[in-house]
CSV table of C-alpha atoms in Angstrom, one decimal:
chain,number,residue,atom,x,y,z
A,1,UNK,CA,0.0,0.0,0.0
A,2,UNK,CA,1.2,3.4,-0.8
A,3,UNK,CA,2.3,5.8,1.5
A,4,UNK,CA,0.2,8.3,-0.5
A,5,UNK,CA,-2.9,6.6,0.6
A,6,UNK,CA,-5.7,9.2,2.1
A,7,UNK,CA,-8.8,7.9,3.9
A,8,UNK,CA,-11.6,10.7,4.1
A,9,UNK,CA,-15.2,11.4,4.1
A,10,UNK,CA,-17.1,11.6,1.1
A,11,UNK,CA,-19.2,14.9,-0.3
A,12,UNK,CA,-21.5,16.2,-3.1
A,13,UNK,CA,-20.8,13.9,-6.6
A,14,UNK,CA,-18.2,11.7,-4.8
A,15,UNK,CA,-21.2,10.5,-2.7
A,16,UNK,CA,-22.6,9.7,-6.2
A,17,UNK,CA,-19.7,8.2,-8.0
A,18,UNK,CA,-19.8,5.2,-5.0
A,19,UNK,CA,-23.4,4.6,-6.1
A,20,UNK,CA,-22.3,4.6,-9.8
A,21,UNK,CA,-20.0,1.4,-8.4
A,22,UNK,CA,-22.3,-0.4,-6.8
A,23,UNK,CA,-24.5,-0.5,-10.1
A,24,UNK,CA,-21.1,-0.8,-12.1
A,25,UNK,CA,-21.2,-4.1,-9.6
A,26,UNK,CA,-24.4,-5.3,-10.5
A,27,UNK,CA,-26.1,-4.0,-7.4
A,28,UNK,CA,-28.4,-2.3,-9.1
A,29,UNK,CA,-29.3,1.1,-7.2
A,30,UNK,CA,-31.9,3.3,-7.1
A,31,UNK,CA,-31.5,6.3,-9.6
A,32,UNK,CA,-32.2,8.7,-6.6
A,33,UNK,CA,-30.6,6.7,-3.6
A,34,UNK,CA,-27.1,9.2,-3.6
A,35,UNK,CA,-28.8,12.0,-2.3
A,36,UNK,CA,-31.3,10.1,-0.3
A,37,UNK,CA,-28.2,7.9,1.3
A,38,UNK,CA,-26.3,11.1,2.0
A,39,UNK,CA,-29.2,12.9,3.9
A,40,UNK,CA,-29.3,9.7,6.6
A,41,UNK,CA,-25.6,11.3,7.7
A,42,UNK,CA,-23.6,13.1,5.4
A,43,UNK,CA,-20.4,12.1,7.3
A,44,UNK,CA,-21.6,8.3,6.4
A,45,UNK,CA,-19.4,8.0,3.4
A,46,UNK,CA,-16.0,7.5,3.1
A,47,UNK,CA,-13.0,6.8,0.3
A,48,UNK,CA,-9.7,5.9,0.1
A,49,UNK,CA,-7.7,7.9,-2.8
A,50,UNK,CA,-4.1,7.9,-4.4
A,51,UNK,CA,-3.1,10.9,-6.0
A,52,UNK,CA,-6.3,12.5,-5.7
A,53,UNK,CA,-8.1,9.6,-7.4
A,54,UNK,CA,-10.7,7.6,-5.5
A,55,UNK,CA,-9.8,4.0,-5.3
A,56,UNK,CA,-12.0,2.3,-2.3
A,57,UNK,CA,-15.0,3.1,-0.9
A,58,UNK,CA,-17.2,2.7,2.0
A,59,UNK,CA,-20.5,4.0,4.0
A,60,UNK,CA,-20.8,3.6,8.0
A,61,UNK,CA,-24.4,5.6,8.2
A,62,UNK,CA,-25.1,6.6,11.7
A,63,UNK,CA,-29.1,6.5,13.0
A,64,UNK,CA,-29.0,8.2,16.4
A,65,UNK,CA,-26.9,7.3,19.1
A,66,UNK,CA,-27.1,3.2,18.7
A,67,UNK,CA,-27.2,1.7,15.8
A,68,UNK,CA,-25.1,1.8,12.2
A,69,UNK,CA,-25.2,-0.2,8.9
A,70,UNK,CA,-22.6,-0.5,6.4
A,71,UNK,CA,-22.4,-0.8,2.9
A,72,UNK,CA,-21.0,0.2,-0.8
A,73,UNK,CA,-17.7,-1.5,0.8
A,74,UNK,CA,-16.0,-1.5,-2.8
A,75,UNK,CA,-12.5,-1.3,-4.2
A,76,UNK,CA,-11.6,-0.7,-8.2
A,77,UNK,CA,-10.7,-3.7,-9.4
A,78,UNK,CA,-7.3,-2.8,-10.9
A,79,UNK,CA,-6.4,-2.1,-6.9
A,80,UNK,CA,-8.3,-5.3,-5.0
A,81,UNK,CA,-5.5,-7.5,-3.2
A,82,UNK,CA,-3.1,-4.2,-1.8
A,83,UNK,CA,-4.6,-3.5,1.4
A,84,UNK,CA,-6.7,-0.1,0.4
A,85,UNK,CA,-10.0,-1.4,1.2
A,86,UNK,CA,-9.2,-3.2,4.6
A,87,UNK,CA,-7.7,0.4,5.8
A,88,UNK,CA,-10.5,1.9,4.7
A,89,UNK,CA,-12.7,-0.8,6.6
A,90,UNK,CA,-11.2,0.2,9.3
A,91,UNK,CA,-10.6,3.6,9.8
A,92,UNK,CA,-14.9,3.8,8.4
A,93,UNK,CA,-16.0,1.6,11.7
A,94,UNK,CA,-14.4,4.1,13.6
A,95,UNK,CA,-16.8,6.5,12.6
A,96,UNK,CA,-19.8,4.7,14.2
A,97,UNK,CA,-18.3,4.7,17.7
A,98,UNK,CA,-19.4,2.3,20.1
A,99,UNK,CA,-22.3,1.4,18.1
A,100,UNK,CA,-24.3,-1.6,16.8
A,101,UNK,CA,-23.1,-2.1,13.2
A,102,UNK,CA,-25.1,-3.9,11.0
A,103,UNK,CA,-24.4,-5.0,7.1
A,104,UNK,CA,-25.7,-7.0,4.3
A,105,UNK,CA,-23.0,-8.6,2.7
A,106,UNK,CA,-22.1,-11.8,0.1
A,107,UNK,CA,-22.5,-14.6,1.1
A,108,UNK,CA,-19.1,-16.0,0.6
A,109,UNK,CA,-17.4,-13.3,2.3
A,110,UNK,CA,-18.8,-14.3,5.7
A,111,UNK,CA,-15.9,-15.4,7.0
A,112,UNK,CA,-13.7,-12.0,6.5
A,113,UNK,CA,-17.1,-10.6,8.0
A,114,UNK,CA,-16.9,-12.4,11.2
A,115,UNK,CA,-13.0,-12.0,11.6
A,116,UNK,CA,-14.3,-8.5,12.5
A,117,UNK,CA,-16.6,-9.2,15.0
A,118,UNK,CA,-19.9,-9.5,13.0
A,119,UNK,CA,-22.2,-12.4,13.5
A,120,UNK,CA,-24.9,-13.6,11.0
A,121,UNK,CA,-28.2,-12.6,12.1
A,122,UNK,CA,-30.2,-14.0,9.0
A,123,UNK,CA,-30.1,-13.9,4.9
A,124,UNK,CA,-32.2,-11.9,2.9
A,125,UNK,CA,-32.8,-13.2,-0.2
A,126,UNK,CA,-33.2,-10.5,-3.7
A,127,UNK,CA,-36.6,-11.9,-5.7
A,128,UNK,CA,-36.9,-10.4,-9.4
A,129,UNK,CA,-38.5,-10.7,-12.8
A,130,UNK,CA,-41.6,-9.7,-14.8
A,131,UNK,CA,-44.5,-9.5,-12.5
A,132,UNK,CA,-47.4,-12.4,-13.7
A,133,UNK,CA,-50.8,-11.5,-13.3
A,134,UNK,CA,-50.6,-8.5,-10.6
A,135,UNK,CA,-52.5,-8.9,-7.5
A,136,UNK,CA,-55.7,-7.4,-6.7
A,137,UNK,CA,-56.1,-4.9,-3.3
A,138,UNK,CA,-57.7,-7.1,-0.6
A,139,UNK,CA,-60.8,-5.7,0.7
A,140,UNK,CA,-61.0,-3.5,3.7
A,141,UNK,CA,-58.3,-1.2,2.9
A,142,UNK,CA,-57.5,2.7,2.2
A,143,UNK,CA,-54.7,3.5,0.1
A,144,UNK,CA,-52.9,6.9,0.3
A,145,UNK,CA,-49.8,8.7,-1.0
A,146,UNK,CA,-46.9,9.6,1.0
A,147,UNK,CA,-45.2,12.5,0.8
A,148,UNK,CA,-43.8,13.2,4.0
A,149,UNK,CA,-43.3,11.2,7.3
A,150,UNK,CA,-46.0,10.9,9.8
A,151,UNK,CA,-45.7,9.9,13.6
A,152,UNK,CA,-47.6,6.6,12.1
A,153,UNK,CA,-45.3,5.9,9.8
A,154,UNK,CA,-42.6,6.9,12.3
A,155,UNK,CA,-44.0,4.3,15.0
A,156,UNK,CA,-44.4,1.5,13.1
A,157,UNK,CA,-40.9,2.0,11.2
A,158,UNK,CA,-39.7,1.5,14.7
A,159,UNK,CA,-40.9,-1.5,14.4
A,160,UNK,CA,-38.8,-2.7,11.8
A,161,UNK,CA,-35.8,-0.6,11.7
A,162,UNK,CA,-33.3,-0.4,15.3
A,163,UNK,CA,-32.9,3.3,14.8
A,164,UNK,CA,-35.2,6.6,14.1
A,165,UNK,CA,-34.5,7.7,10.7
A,166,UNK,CA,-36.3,10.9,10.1
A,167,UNK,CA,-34.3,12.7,7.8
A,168,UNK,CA,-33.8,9.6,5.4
A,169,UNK,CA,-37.9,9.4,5.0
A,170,UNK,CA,-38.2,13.3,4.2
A,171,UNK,CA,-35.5,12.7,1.2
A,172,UNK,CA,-36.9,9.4,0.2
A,173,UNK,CA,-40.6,10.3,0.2
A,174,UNK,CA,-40.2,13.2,-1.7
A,175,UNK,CA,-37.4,11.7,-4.6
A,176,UNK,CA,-38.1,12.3,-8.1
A,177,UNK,CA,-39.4,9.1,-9.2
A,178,UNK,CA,-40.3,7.4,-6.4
A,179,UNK,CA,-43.7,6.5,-5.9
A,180,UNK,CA,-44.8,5.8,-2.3
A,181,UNK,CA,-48.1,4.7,-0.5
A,182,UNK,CA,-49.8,3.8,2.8
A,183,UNK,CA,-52.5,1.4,3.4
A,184,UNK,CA,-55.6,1.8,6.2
A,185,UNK,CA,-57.6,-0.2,7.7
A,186,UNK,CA,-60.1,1.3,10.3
A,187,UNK,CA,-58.3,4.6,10.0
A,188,UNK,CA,-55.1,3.3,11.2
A,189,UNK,CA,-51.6,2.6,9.2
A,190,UNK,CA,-51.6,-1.2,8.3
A,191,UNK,CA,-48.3,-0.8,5.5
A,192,UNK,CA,-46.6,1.1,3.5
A,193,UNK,CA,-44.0,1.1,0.4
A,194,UNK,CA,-41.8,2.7,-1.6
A,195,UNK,CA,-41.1,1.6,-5.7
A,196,UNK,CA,-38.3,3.5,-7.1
A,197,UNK,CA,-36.4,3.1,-10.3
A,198,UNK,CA,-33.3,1.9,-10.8
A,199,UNK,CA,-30.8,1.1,-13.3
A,200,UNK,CA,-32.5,-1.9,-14.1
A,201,UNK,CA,-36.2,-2.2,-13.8
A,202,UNK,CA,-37.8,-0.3,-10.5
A,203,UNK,CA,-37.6,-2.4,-6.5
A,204,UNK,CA,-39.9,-2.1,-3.9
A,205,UNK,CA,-38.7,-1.2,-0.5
A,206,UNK,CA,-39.2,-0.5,1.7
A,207,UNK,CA,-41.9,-2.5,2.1
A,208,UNK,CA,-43.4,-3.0,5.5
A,209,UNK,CA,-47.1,-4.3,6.7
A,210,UNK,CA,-48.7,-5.4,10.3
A,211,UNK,CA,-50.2,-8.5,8.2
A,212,UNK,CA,-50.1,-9.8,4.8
A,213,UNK,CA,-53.4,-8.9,3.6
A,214,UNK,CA,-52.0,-5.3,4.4
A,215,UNK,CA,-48.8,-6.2,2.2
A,216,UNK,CA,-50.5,-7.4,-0.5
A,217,UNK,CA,-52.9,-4.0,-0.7
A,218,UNK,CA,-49.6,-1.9,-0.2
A,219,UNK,CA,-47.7,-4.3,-3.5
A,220,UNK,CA,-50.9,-3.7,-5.6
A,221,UNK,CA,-51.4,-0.2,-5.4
A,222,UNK,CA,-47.0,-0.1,-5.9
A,223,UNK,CA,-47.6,-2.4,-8.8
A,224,UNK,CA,-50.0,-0.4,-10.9
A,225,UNK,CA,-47.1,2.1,-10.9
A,226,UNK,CA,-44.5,-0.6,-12.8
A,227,UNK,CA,-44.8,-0.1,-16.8
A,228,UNK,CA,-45.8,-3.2,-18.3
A,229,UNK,CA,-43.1,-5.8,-19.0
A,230,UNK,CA,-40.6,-4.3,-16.8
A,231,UNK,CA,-38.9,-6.2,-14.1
A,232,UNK,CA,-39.3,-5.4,-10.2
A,233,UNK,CA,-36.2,-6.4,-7.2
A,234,UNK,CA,-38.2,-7.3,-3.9
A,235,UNK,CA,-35.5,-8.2,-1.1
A,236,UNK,CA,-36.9,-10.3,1.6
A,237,UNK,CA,-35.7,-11.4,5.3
A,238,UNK,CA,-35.6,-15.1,4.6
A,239,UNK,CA,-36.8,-16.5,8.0
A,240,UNK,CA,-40.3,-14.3,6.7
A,241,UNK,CA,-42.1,-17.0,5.1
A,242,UNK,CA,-44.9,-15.2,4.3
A,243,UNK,CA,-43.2,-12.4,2.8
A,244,UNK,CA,-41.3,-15.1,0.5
A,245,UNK,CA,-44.3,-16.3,-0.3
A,246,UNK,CA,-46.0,-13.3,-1.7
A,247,UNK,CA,-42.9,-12.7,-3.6
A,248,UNK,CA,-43.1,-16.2,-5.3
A,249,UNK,CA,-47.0,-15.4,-5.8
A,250,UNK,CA,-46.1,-12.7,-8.0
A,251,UNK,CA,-43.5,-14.9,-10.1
A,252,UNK,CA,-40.6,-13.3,-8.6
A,253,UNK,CA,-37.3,-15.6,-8.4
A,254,UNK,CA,-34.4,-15.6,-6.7
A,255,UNK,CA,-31.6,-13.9,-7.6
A,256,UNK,CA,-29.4,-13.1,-5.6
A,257,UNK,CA,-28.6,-13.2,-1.6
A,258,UNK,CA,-27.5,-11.5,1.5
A,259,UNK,CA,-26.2,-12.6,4.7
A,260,UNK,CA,-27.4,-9.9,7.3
A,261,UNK,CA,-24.7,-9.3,10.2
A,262,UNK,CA,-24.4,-7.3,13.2
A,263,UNK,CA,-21.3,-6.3,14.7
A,264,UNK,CA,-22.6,-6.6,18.7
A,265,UNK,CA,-26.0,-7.4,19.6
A,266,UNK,CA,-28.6,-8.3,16.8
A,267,UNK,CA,-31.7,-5.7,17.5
A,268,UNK,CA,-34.9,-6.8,18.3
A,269,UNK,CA,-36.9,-6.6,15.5
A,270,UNK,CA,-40.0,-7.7,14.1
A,271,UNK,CA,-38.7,-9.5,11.2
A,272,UNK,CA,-42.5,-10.4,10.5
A,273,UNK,CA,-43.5,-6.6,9.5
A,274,UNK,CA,-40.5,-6.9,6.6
A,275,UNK,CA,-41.9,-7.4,3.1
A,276,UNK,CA,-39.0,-5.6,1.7
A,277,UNK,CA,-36.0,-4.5,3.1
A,278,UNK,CA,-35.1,-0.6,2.4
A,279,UNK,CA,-31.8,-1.2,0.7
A,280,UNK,CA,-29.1,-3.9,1.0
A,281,UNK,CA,-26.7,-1.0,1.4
A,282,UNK,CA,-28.6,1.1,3.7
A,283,UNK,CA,-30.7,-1.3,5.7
């Protein structure tokens, strides 16, 4: 490794040049999710350069006081194998303190994974394709826009996600191009979801419902908003079975798979709320 190796926090169109290698990976990101990544905590990304030229990069995205997720843990090819990504590794965990740290990473690199004190919580598995025949709304259910974050929302978010993440849902709601919707039943929230585009067909996510009848209204109204013929990414907690099952009822398959690790103790969440996981890189 270079001595002329610099470690330091990403900004502005450097923030978007690590998203551009995650889809240059095959990650597929949203076309929005730069901006909407930075807003969670804009100290959250960081790169390792030589000679001014970004060669490794990294997020640790702090939610609060407790709980961190990594991801976009990437190196350029042409400098893989030298010891710049490991540094950066490093020197990013720092950033989230004393922490919970949780990531999604391959599956085969577990074992590097653990080595740093992560343990596998769970995998969640990426289900794609061309929709079949769509699903129709159950019965009993309201169906609104989002635009903003409500204390709803909020509450049941908590459910499903170890940290408050206010800011993130004021970028994410509001993104050009994404198209986001709540479902009711009696007057309360019951689900929402979010389908955004990305640079291959649009995904779903989050997606997150108090049963699957609610889930199902949520995907339905989501799904009139896919043009016809093109794909749609739904990433789903495996240990959910309900939620792979209404994945395989749409004619999704898998295609690809996460192993979902915390550094320090796993949260308690209610993995039965998750239809979709928000992002793979942002939790």
């Amino acid at each position: 490794m270079q001595e002329s190796y610099q470690i330091r926090p990403l900004a502005g169109a450097e923030i978007q040049t690590a998203v551009d290698w995650a889809a240059r990976e095959g990650w597929n990101p949203g076309h929005r999710d730069a901006a909407c990544f930075a807003s969670a905590d804009p100290q959250g990304f960081w790169g390792g350069f030589l000679d001014g030229q970004m060669v490794a990069c990294i997020s640790v995205v702090n939610y609060g006081e407790v709980f961190s997720f990594l991801g976009f843990y990437i190196v350029a090819p042409e400098h893989r194998g030298q010891g710049y990504g490991y540094a950066l590794w490093q020197q990013a965990l720092e950033h989230a303190g004393g922490r919970v740290v949780g990531l999604d990473g391959v599956v085969d690199q577990q074992g590097n994974y653990r080595r740093s004190g992560f343990e596998l919580a769970y995998r969640n598995i990426r289900f794609g394709g061309v929709p079949g025949d769509r699903p129709a709304a159950p019965e009993g259910f309201d169906l609104s826009p989002l635009w903003a974050p409500t204390a709803e929302l909020e509450a049941l978010d908590a459910r499903a996600f170890p940290a408050p993440r206010t800011a993130f849902w004021q970028q994410w709601l509001g993104a050009a191009g994404h198209r986001s919707f709540a479902a009711y039943n009696d007057g309360k929230l019951a689900g929402f979801g979010t389908l955004r585009l990305c640079g291959s067909g649009c995904k779903i996510g989050p997606l997150v419902a108090v049963s699957r009848p609610a889930a199902e209204a949520v995907l339905a109204r989501l799904l009139q908003e896919l043009p016809a013929g093109q794909e749609v990414f739904l990433d789903v907690p495996e240990p959910h079975a309900a939620a792979v099952d209404l994945a395989r009822s749409l004619g999704l398959e898998p295609v690809f798979e996460t192993a979902r690790m915390y550094r320090g103790p796993a949260p308690l969440l209610d993995t039965d709320l998750i239809y979709g996981v928000t992002s793979f890189e942002l939790g």
